[in-house]
PDB file of C-alpha atoms in Angstrom:
ATOM      1  CA  MET A  23      22.489 125.694-249.382  1.00 42.00           C
ATOM      2  CA  SER A  24      23.746 125.043-252.612  1.00 39.00           C
ATOM      3  CA  SER A  25      21.429 125.359-255.534  1.00 40.00           C
ATOM      4  CA  SER A  26      22.134 122.089-256.789  1.00 44.00           C
ATOM      5  CA  SER A  27      20.011 120.747-253.594  1.00 67.00           C
ATOM      6  CA  SER A  28      17.381 123.120-253.645  1.00 83.00           C
ATOM      7  CA  PRO A  29      13.983 122.165-254.553  1.00 90.00           C
ATOM      8  CA  ASP A  30      12.281 123.961-257.250  1.00 94.00           C
ATOM      9  CA  TRP A  31      10.512 126.406-255.074  1.00 95.00           C
ATOM     10  CA  ALA A  32       7.815 128.000-257.782  1.00 94.00           C
ATOM     11  CA  CYS A  33       6.490 124.449-258.295  1.00 93.00           C
ATOM     12  CA  LEU A  34       5.822 123.859-254.455  1.00 95.00           C
ATOM     13  CA  HIS A  35       2.746 125.457-252.867  1.00 94.00           C
ATOM     14  CA  HIS A  36       2.352 126.863-249.214  1.00 95.00           C
ATOM     15  CA  ALA A  37      -0.927 128.289-247.585  1.00 93.00           C
ATOM     16  CA  TYR A  38      -1.200 131.248-250.127  1.00 94.00           C
ATOM     17  CA  GLY A  39       0.047 129.505-253.345  1.00 93.00           C
ATOM     18  CA  SER A  40       3.663 129.220-255.089  1.00 94.00           C
ATOM     19  CA  ALA A  41       6.455 128.999-252.543  1.00 95.00           C
ATOM     20  CA  GLU A  42       8.858 130.944-254.814  1.00 96.00           C
ATOM     21  CA  ASP A  43       9.085 133.766-251.978  1.00 97.00           C
ATOM     22  CA  VAL A  44      10.177 130.987-249.530  1.00 97.00           C
ATOM     23  CA  PRO A  45      14.196 131.439-250.737  1.00 97.00           C
ATOM     24  CA  GLY A  46      14.026 135.168-249.778  1.00 97.00           C
ATOM     25  CA  GLN A  47      12.377 134.717-246.609  1.00 97.00           C
ATOM     26  CA  LEU A  48      15.060 132.233-245.351  1.00 98.00           C
ATOM     27  CA  ALA A  49      17.655 134.226-246.267  1.00 97.00           C
ATOM     28  CA  ALA A  50      16.235 137.144-244.209  1.00 98.00           C
ATOM     29  CA  LEU A  51      16.572 135.041-241.209  1.00 98.00           C
ATOM     30  CA  SER A  52      20.314 135.831-241.428  1.00 97.00           C
ATOM     31  CA  SER A  53      20.080 139.673-241.587  1.00 97.00           C
ATOM     32  CA  ALA A  54      21.535 141.841-239.080  1.00 96.00           C
ATOM     33  CA  ASP A  55      18.195 143.916-239.083  1.00 97.00           C
ATOM     34  CA  PRO A  56      16.078 142.339-236.214  1.00 97.00           C
ATOM     35  CA  ILE A  57      13.116 144.086-238.140  1.00 97.00           C
ATOM     36  CA  VAL A  58      14.019 142.129-241.282  1.00 97.00           C
ATOM     37  CA  ARG A  59      14.332 139.032-239.332  1.00 97.00           C
ATOM     38  CA  GLY A  60      11.145 139.521-237.896  1.00 97.00           C
ATOM     39  CA  ALA A  61       8.966 140.139-241.015  1.00 97.00           C
ATOM     40  CA  ALA A  62      10.528 136.970-242.167  1.00 97.00           C
ATOM     41  CA  VAL A  63       9.715 134.820-239.440  1.00 97.00           C
ATOM     42  CA  SER A  64       6.163 136.250-239.676  1.00 96.00           C
ATOM     43  CA  ALA A  65       6.039 135.425-243.158  1.00 96.00           C
ATOM     44  CA  LEU A  66       7.366 131.753-243.096  1.00 96.00           C
ATOM     45  CA  SER A  67       5.025 131.243-240.364  1.00 94.00           C
ATOM     46  CA  GLY A  68       2.168 131.958-242.557  1.00 94.00           C
ATOM     47  CA  ASN A  69       3.319 130.150-245.414  1.00 96.00           C
ATOM     48  CA  VAL A  70       4.416 126.804-244.583  1.00 96.00           C
ATOM     49  CA  TYR A  71       2.698 126.679-240.783  1.00 94.00           C
ATOM     50  CA  HIS A  72      -0.339 128.531-241.227  1.00 86.00           C
ATOM     51  CA  GLN A  73      -2.586 127.520-238.148  1.00 85.00           C
ATOM     52  CA  GLY A  74      -0.729 124.552-237.676  1.00 88.00           C
ATOM     53  CA  THR A  75      -1.548 123.020-241.233  1.00 91.00           C
ATOM     54  CA  ARG A  76       1.666 122.165-243.267  1.00 95.00           C
ATOM     55  CA  TRP A  77       1.896 122.220-246.970  1.00 96.00           C
ATOM     56  CA  PRO A  78       4.333 120.629-249.648  1.00 95.00           C
ATOM     57  CA  ALA A  79       6.634 123.266-249.174  1.00 97.00           C
ATOM     58  CA  SER A  80       6.930 122.883-245.568  1.00 97.00           C
ATOM     59  CA  ALA A  81       9.129 119.928-245.405  1.00 97.00           C
ATOM     60  CA  HIS A  82      11.448 121.629-247.609  1.00 97.00           C
ATOM     61  CA  VAL A  83      12.140 124.324-245.390  1.00 98.00           C
ATOM     62  CA  VAL A  84      13.151 122.005-242.287  1.00 98.00           C
ATOM     63  CA  ALA A  85      16.821 121.616-243.925  1.00 98.00           C
ATOM     64  CA  PRO A  86      17.671 125.199-244.722  1.00 97.00           C
ATOM     65  CA  LEU A  87      16.222 126.096-240.864  1.00 98.00           C
ATOM     66  CA  VAL A  88      18.555 123.348-239.689  1.00 98.00           C
ATOM     67  CA  ALA A  89      21.494 124.777-241.487  1.00 98.00           C
ATOM     68  CA  LEU A  90      20.534 128.446-239.969  1.00 98.00           C
ATOM     69  CA  ALA A  91      20.592 127.106-236.241  1.00 98.00           C
ATOM     70  CA  ASP A  92      23.724 124.948-237.334  1.00 98.00           C
ATOM     71  CA  THR A  93      25.418 128.107-237.952  1.00 97.00           C
ATOM     72  CA  PRO A  94      26.957 130.070-234.733  1.00 95.00           C
ATOM     73  CA  THR A  95      26.891 133.384-236.688  1.00 96.00           C
ATOM     74  CA  THR A  96      23.137 132.943-237.499  1.00 97.00           C
ATOM     75  CA  PRO A  97      21.271 136.068-235.560  1.00 96.00           C
ATOM     76  CA  ASP A  98      18.597 134.909-232.942  1.00 95.00           C
ATOM     77  CA  ARG A  99      18.886 130.915-233.589  1.00 97.00           C
ATOM     78  CA  ALA A 100      16.487 130.243-230.787  1.00 97.00           C
ATOM     79  CA  THR A 101      13.740 131.713-232.816  1.00 97.00           C
ATOM     80  CA  VAL A 102      14.898 129.504-235.914  1.00 98.00           C
ATOM     81  CA  VAL A 103      14.544 126.367-233.754  1.00 98.00           C
ATOM     82  CA  HIS A 104      11.128 127.796-232.545  1.00 97.00           C
ATOM     83  CA  LEU A 105      10.061 128.151-236.274  1.00 97.00           C
ATOM     84  CA  LEU A 106      11.533 124.615-237.137  1.00 98.00           C
ATOM     85  CA  HIS A 107       9.670 122.770-234.092  1.00 97.00           C
ATOM     86  CA  ALA A 108       6.253 124.930-235.556  1.00 97.00           C
ATOM     87  CA  VAL A 109       7.120 123.179-238.983  1.00 97.00           C
ATOM     88  CA  ALA A 110       7.830 119.783-237.868  1.00 97.00           C
ATOM     89  CA  LEU A 111       5.226 119.511-235.400  1.00 96.00           C
ATOM     90  CA  GLY A 112       2.449 121.843-235.987  1.00 94.00           C
ATOM     91  CA  ASP A 113       0.134 122.559-233.189  1.00 91.00           C
ATOM     92  CA  LEU A 114       0.636 119.233-231.403  1.00 93.00           C
ATOM     93  CA  PRO A 115       0.341 120.141-227.534  1.00 92.00           C
ATOM     94  CA  ASP A 116       2.409 118.582-224.843  1.00 90.00           C
ATOM     95  CA  ASP A 117      -0.376 116.487-223.479  1.00 88.00           C
ATOM     96  CA  VAL A 118      -0.263 114.079-226.408  1.00 90.00           C
ATOM     97  CA  LEU A 119       3.265 113.100-225.394  1.00 92.00           C
ATOM     98  CA  PRO A 120       4.911 110.226-225.411  1.00 90.00           C
ATOM     99  CA  PHE A 121       4.305 110.894-229.200  1.00 93.00           C
ATOM    100  CA  ASP A 122       3.750 107.814-231.371  1.00 93.00           C
ATOM    101  CA  PRO A 123       4.343 108.933-235.014  1.00 94.00           C
ATOM    102  CA  VAL A 124       3.199 105.794-236.348  1.00 92.00           C
ATOM    103  CA  ARG A 125      -0.168 106.201-235.006  1.00 92.00           C
ATOM    104  CA  ALA A 126      -0.267 110.034-235.269  1.00 92.00           C
ATOM    105  CA  PHE A 127       0.296 109.929-239.214  1.00 93.00           C
ATOM    106  CA  ALA A 128      -1.817 106.685-239.850  1.00 91.00           C
ATOM    107  CA  GLY A 129      -3.027 106.513-243.422  1.00 83.00           C
ATOM    108  CA  ALA A 130      -0.396 109.122-244.617  1.00 87.00           C
ATOM    109  CA  GLU A 131       1.015 106.326-246.931  1.00 85.00           C
ATOM    110  CA  GLN A 132      -2.546 106.010-248.693  1.00 86.00           C
ATOM    111  CA  VAL A 133      -2.259 109.464-250.155  1.00 90.00           C
ATOM    112  CA  GLY A 134      -1.070 109.236-253.898  1.00 90.00           C
ATOM    113  CA  PRO A 135       0.216 111.955-255.878  1.00 91.00           C
ATOM    114  CA  SER A 136      -3.042 112.582-257.562  1.00 91.00           C
ATOM    115  CA  ASP A 137      -4.902 113.228-254.388  1.00 90.00           C
ATOM    116  CA  GLU A 138      -2.510 115.898-253.438  1.00 90.00           C
ATOM    117  CA  ALA A 139      -2.754 116.989-257.199  1.00 91.00           C
ATOM    118  CA  ALA A 140      -6.436 117.373-256.589  1.00 91.00           C
ATOM    119  CA  VAL A 141      -6.568 119.327-253.220  1.00 91.00           C
ATOM    120  CA  LEU A 142      -3.980 121.690-254.655  1.00 91.00           C
ATOM    121  CA  ARG A 143      -6.004 122.441-257.801  1.00 89.00           C
ATOM    122  CA  VAL A 144      -9.154 123.170-255.921  1.00 90.00           C
ATOM    123  CA  LEU A 145      -7.475 125.297-253.342  1.00 88.00           C
ATOM    124  CA  PHE A 146      -5.206 127.341-255.689  1.00 88.00           C
ATOM    125  CA  GLU A 147      -6.200 126.703-259.531  1.00 84.00           C
ATOM    126  CA  ASP A 148      -9.879 126.371-260.247  1.00 80.00           C
ATOM    127  CA  GLU A 149     -11.971 129.443-261.047  1.00 77.00           C
ATOM    128  CA  ASP A 150     -14.872 127.859-259.447  1.00 78.00           C
ATOM    129  CA  PRO A 151     -13.564 125.428-257.096  1.00 74.00           C
ATOM    130  CA  ASP A 152     -15.464 122.546-255.629  1.00 79.00           C
ATOM    131  CA  PRO A 153     -14.232 121.778-252.260  1.00 82.00           C
ATOM    132  CA  ASP A 154     -16.788 118.915-252.030  1.00 78.00           C
ATOM    133  CA  SER A 155     -14.968 117.079-254.481  1.00 84.00           C
ATOM    134  CA  VAL A 156     -12.039 116.430-252.299  1.00 86.00           C
ATOM    135  CA  ALA A 157     -13.529 116.090-249.053  1.00 82.00           C
ATOM    136  CA  ASP A 158     -12.910 112.421-248.877  1.00 84.00           C
ATOM    137  CA  VAL A 159      -8.933 112.805-249.230  1.00 88.00           C
ATOM    138  CA  ALA A 160      -8.418 116.479-247.871  1.00 90.00           C
ATOM    139  CA  ASP A 161      -7.853 115.501-244.247  1.00 91.00           C
ATOM    140  CA  ALA A 162      -5.762 112.356-245.446  1.00 93.00           C
ATOM    141  CA  VAL A 163      -3.820 114.727-247.567  1.00 94.00           C
ATOM    142  CA  ALA A 164      -3.179 117.265-244.598  1.00 93.00           C
ATOM    143  CA  VAL A 165      -1.677 114.434-242.610  1.00 94.00           C
ATOM    144  CA  ARG A 166       0.634 113.447-245.408  1.00 95.00           C
ATOM    145  CA  TRP A 167       2.196 116.929-245.569  1.00 95.00           C
ATOM    146  CA  ALA A 168       2.329 116.821-241.779  1.00 96.00           C
ATOM    147  CA  ALA A 169       4.285 113.548-241.729  1.00 96.00           C
ATOM    148  CA  ASP A 170       6.680 114.889-244.414  1.00 96.00           C
ATOM    149  CA  ALA A 171       7.329 117.555-242.288  1.00 97.00           C
ATOM    150  CA  TYR A 172       8.024 115.381-239.250  1.00 97.00           C
ATOM    151  CA  ARG A 173      10.201 112.990-241.238  1.00 97.00           C
ATOM    152  CA  ALA A 174      12.226 115.796-242.792  1.00 97.00           C
ATOM    153  CA  ALA A 175      12.874 116.926-239.412  1.00 98.00           C
ATOM    154  CA  GLU A 176      13.971 113.479-238.123  1.00 97.00           C
ATOM    155  CA  ARG A 177      16.418 113.048-240.407  1.00 97.00           C
ATOM    156  CA  HIS A 178      18.174 116.171-238.699  1.00 97.00           C
ATOM    157  CA  ALA A 179      18.121 114.463-235.388  1.00 96.00           C
ATOM    158  CA  ALA A 180      21.844 114.669-234.930  1.00 96.00           C
ATOM    159  CA  SER A 181      22.057 118.263-235.232  1.00 97.00           C
ATOM    160  CA  PHE A 182      19.211 118.376-232.351  1.00 98.00           C
ATOM    161  CA  LEU A 183      21.301 116.420-230.123  1.00 97.00           C
ATOM    162  CA  ALA A 184      24.257 118.690-230.532  1.00 97.00           C
ATOM    163  CA  TRP A 185      22.123 121.762-229.738  1.00 98.00           C
ATOM    164  CA  LEU A 186      21.289 120.128-226.280  1.00 97.00           C
ATOM    165  CA  GLU A 187      25.016 121.478-225.573  1.00 95.00           C
ATOM    166  CA  ASP A 188      24.745 124.894-227.142  1.00 95.00           C
ATOM    167  CA  PRO A 189      26.238 127.614-225.339  1.00 93.00           C
ATOM    168  CA  GLU A 190      22.887 129.640-226.034  1.00 94.00           C
ATOM    169  CA  PRO A 191      20.656 128.497-223.347  1.00 94.00           C
ATOM    170  CA  ASP A 192      17.391 129.165-224.976  1.00 95.00           C
ATOM    171  CA  VAL A 193      18.623 127.024-227.857  1.00 97.00           C
ATOM    172  CA  ALA A 194      19.601 124.291-225.961  1.00 96.00           C
ATOM    173  CA  THR A 195      16.265 124.389-223.984  1.00 97.00           C
ATOM    174  CA  ARG A 196      14.201 124.395-227.401  1.00 97.00           C
ATOM    175  CA  ALA A 197      16.111 121.529-228.466  1.00 98.00           C
ATOM    176  CA  ALA A 198      15.240 119.150-225.590  1.00 97.00           C
ATOM    177  CA  ALA A 199      11.558 120.414-226.123  1.00 97.00           C
ATOM    178  CA  LEU A 200      11.922 119.478-229.730  1.00 98.00           C
ATOM    179  CA  LEU A 201      13.597 116.139-229.245  1.00 98.00           C
ATOM    180  CA  VAL A 202      11.115 114.600-226.948  1.00 97.00           C
ATOM    181  CA  TRP A 203       8.906 114.435-230.099  1.00 97.00           C
ATOM    182  CA  PHE A 204      11.297 112.111-231.764  1.00 96.00           C
ATOM    183  CA  PRO A 205      11.529 109.126-229.425  1.00 92.00           C
ATOM    184  CA  GLU A 206      13.103 106.953-231.784  1.00 90.00           C
ATOM    185  CA  VAL A 207      16.210 108.854-231.973  1.00 94.00           C
ATOM    186  CA  PRO A 208      19.288 106.696-231.107  1.00 94.00           C
ATOM    187  CA  GLY A 209      20.761 107.803-227.653  1.00 94.00           C
ATOM    188  CA  LEU A 210      18.151 109.913-226.697  1.00 96.00           C
ATOM    189  CA  ALA A 211      17.461 109.558-223.337  1.00 96.00           C
ATOM    190  CA  THR A 212      21.507 109.282-222.810  1.00 96.00           C
ATOM    191  CA  ALA A 213      21.903 112.607-224.414  1.00 97.00           C
ATOM    192  CA  LEU A 214      19.265 114.243-222.273  1.00 97.00           C
ATOM    193  CA  ALA A 215      20.618 112.795-219.279  1.00 97.00           C
ATOM    194  CA  ARG A 216      23.861 114.298-220.088  1.00 96.00           C
ATOM    195  CA  VAL A 217      22.968 117.868-220.161  1.00 95.00           C
ATOM    196  CA  GLY A 218      24.686 120.007-217.422  1.00 90.00           C
ATOM    197  CA  PHE A 219      23.490 120.274-214.268  1.00 81.00           C
ATOM    198  CA  ASP A 220      24.189 124.134-213.855  1.00 77.00           C
ATOM    199  CA  THR A 221      22.780 125.020-217.110  1.00 75.00           C
ATOM    200  CA  GLY A 222      19.172 126.150-215.521  1.00 86.00           C
ATOM    201  CA  THR A 223      16.417 126.191-218.091  1.00 92.00           C
ATOM    202  CA  SER A 224      18.088 123.890-220.631  1.00 95.00           C
ATOM    203  CA  ARG A 225      18.395 120.871-217.751  1.00 96.00           C
ATOM    204  CA  ALA A 226      15.005 121.920-216.754  1.00 96.00           C
ATOM    205  CA  SER A 227      13.839 121.304-220.323  1.00 97.00           C
ATOM    206  CA  ALA A 228      15.825 118.104-220.569  1.00 97.00           C
ATOM    207  CA  ASN A 229      14.214 116.689-217.329  1.00 97.00           C
ATOM    208  CA  LEU A 230      10.567 117.175-218.985  1.00 97.00           C
ATOM    209  CA  ALA A 231      11.879 115.685-222.447  1.00 97.00           C
ATOM    210  CA  LEU A 232      12.827 112.539-220.009  1.00 97.00           C
ATOM    211  CA  ALA A 233       9.562 112.612-218.285  1.00 96.00           C
ATOM    212  CA  PHE A 234       7.599 111.996-221.755  1.00 94.00           C
ATOM    213  CA  LEU A 235       9.867 109.344-222.792  1.00 92.00           C
ATOM    214  CA  PRO A 236       8.220 105.806-222.742  1.00 85.00           C
ATOM    215  CA  GLY A 237       9.041 103.138-220.605  1.00 85.00           C
ATOM    216  CA  PRO A 238      11.138 103.397-216.722  1.00 87.00           C
ATOM    217  CA  PRO A 239      14.133 105.333-216.853  1.00 91.00           C
ATOM    218  CA  GLY A 240      17.356 103.999-217.016  1.00 91.00           C
ATOM    219  CA  SER A 241      20.166 103.836-214.748  1.00 93.00           C
ATOM    220  CA  GLY A 242      21.649 106.974-216.154  1.00 94.00           C
ATOM    221  CA  GLU A 243      18.370 108.650-216.509  1.00 95.00           C
ATOM    222  CA  LEU A 244      17.597 108.012-212.866  1.00 95.00           C
ATOM    223  CA  ALA A 245      20.903 108.940-211.534  1.00 95.00           C
ATOM    224  CA  ALA A 246      20.549 112.574-213.319  1.00 96.00           C
ATOM    225  CA  LEU A 247      17.111 112.968-212.271  1.00 96.00           C
ATOM    226  CA  THR A 248      17.777 112.270-208.765  1.00 95.00           C
ATOM    227  CA  ALA A 249      20.664 114.517-208.789  1.00 95.00           C
ATOM    228  CA  CYS A 250      18.468 117.266-209.982  1.00 95.00           C
ATOM    229  CA  LEU A 251      16.141 117.119-206.965  1.00 95.00           C
ATOM    230  CA  ALA A 252      18.984 118.592-204.946  1.00 93.00           C
ATOM    231  CA  SER A 253      19.549 121.476-207.239  1.00 93.00           C
ATOM    232  CA  THR A 254      19.061 125.151-206.131  1.00 90.00           C
ATOM    233  CA  ASN A 255      17.261 125.853-209.340  1.00 91.00           C
ATOM    234  CA  GLU A 256      13.308 125.479-208.679  1.00 91.00           C
ATOM    235  CA  ALA A 257      12.502 124.770-212.447  1.00 93.00           C
ATOM    236  CA  VAL A 258      15.437 122.090-212.415  1.00 94.00           C
ATOM    237  CA  ARG A 259      14.366 120.481-209.044  1.00 94.00           C
ATOM    238  CA  VAL A 260      10.435 120.531-210.242  1.00 95.00           C
ATOM    239  CA  THR A 261      10.878 119.176-213.554  1.00 96.00           C
ATOM    240  CA  ALA A 262      13.221 116.376-212.181  1.00 96.00           C
ATOM    241  CA  ALA A 263      10.309 115.225-209.835  1.00 96.00           C
ATOM    242  CA  VAL A 264       7.607 115.428-212.300  1.00 96.00           C
ATOM    243  CA  ALA A 265      10.160 113.113-214.827  1.00 96.00           C
ATOM    244  CA  LEU A 266      10.373 110.446-212.025  1.00 95.00           C
ATOM    245  CA  ALA A 267       6.705 110.680-210.956  1.00 94.00           C
ATOM    246  CA  ARG A 268       5.705 110.075-214.601  1.00 92.00           C
ATOM    247  CA  ARG A 269       8.311 107.193-215.142  1.00 90.00           C
ATOM    248  CA  GLN A 270       9.315 105.746-211.523  1.00 83.00           C
ATOM    249  CA  THR A 271       5.531 105.824-210.154  1.00 73.00           C
ATOM    250  CA  THR A 272       5.856 102.789-207.961  1.00 79.00           C
ATOM    251  CA  ALA A 273       9.197 103.569-206.541  1.00 82.00           C
ATOM    252  CA  LEU A 274       9.250 107.575-206.294  1.00 89.00           C
ATOM    253  CA  PRO A 275      11.982 108.759-203.988  1.00 90.00           C
ATOM    254  CA  ASP A 276      10.576 110.773-200.806  1.00 92.00           C
ATOM    255  CA  GLU A 277      12.677 113.685-202.142  1.00 93.00           C
ATOM    256  CA  ALA A 278      10.738 113.697-205.272  1.00 94.00           C
ATOM    257  CA  LEU A 279       7.330 113.700-203.653  1.00 93.00           C
ATOM    258  CA  THR A 280       8.351 116.424-201.283  1.00 92.00           C
ATOM    259  CA  VAL A 281       9.462 118.655-204.271  1.00 93.00           C
ATOM    260  CA  LEU A 282       6.161 118.228-205.770  1.00 92.00           C
ATOM    261  CA  VAL A 283       4.035 118.872-202.921  1.00 90.00           C
ATOM    262  CA  HIS A 284       5.483 122.188-202.052  1.00 87.00           C
ATOM    263  CA  ALA A 285       5.857 123.276-205.664  1.00 85.00           C
ATOM    264  CA  ASP A 286       2.330 122.894-206.258  1.00 63.00           C
ATOM    265  CA  ASP A 287       1.410 126.553-205.360  1.00 67.00           C
ATOM    266  CA  GLU A 288       4.924 128.161-205.797  1.00 65.00           C
ATOM    267  CA  VAL A 289       6.145 127.043-209.194  1.00 77.00           C
ATOM    268  CA  THR A 290       5.411 129.451-212.122  1.00 78.00           C
ATOM    269  CA  GLY A 291       6.254 130.093-215.714  1.00 84.00           C
ATOM    270  CA  VAL A 292       6.698 127.890-218.856  1.00 89.00           C
ATOM    271  CA  LEU A 293       9.989 126.578-220.283  1.00 93.00           C
ATOM    272  CA  PRO A 294      10.415 127.498-223.914  1.00 94.00           C
ATOM    273  CA  GLY A 295       9.501 125.197-226.483  1.00 95.00           C
ATOM    274  CA  TRP A 296       6.812 123.648-224.110  1.00 95.00           C
ATOM    275  CA  ASP A 297       3.110 124.815-223.948  1.00 91.00           C
ATOM    276  CA  ARG A 298       2.012 123.585-220.631  1.00 91.00           C
ATOM    277  CA  SER A 299       3.335 125.778-217.362  1.00 92.00           C
ATOM    278  CA  LEU A 300       5.306 123.983-214.881  1.00 93.00           C
ATOM    279  CA  ARG A 301       2.233 124.508-212.557  1.00 92.00           C
ATOM    280  CA  GLY A 302       0.426 122.395-214.963  1.00 92.00           C
ATOM    281  CA  GLN A 303       3.164 119.938-215.191  1.00 93.00           C
ATOM    282  CA  VAL A 304       3.184 119.682-211.582  1.00 93.00           C
ATOM    283  CA  ALA A 305      -0.515 119.077-211.070  1.00 90.00           C
ATOM    284  CA  LEU A 306      -0.555 116.229-213.678  1.00 90.00           C
ATOM    285  CA  ALA A 307       2.325 114.597-211.949  1.00 91.00           C
ATOM    286  CA  LEU A 308       0.467 114.711-208.669  1.00 91.00           C
ATOM    287  CA  ARG A 309      -2.801 113.440-210.447  1.00 90.00           C
ATOM    288  CA  ARG A 310      -0.530 110.435-211.785  1.00 87.00           C
ATOM    289  CA  LEU A 311       0.205 110.063-208.228  1.00 87.00           C
ATOM    290  CA  GLY A 312      -3.275 109.780-207.086  1.00 84.00           C
ATOM    291  CA  LEU A 313      -2.739 112.799-205.159  1.00 78.00           C
TER     292      LEU A 313
END
């Protein structure tokens, strides 16, 4: 990060006031000391992703976090991607997928600088704050800050796509779980379909991402998912069946139905980056099929 491209952090706000402490916290994510890194993750989480709420500073940490994850020597890059996911998306649960950003951020464009300034003044400057004075715009302002963080992340989709092939499995797994929230990224479905079949959790995460893309699967997606039904990796096999059940409902291969029925009571665990368990994903797929 060059100083010429860095924002004036002291003039930005996070959950506790001035964001002037954020650059130091971002720098600490490169520390060789895991205790220092853990403290930085905790501080950043509380500052720019506070109980799911984003702030004016939140969108500005996206680029530095992407740069850290793009750097092979950064320690614990999977945690950096996890933090990026939180900043970009807040607490959005898997069950709102497929994601429609236009609908999710409707009204954000109506928020003006004066609305943001009024909310920040009540939160951080007034000695005797009157929350009721900004009640009519506070929710819309929060949506605006969330939209800004999301759009900031969307501009780095090329990096997310590259992470799908990362040698660190947790990075690739989280990349797929992040990308599903950006359905308009060019080449997304093709990139997800090309994730290696022998990569375990990252292939399974790519399958789940394919499950929640809109519309029926293309030929490349269909071929990849069908091939995954024969995998010896249970998570890969089950997530492929889930994807086919969601997007190929009227022409579901018998093999996919067999995988789902037999997995219902056996499959366990949660893939990194996803908040619903594999068992929960199977249950929803079976319900979608009317079973």
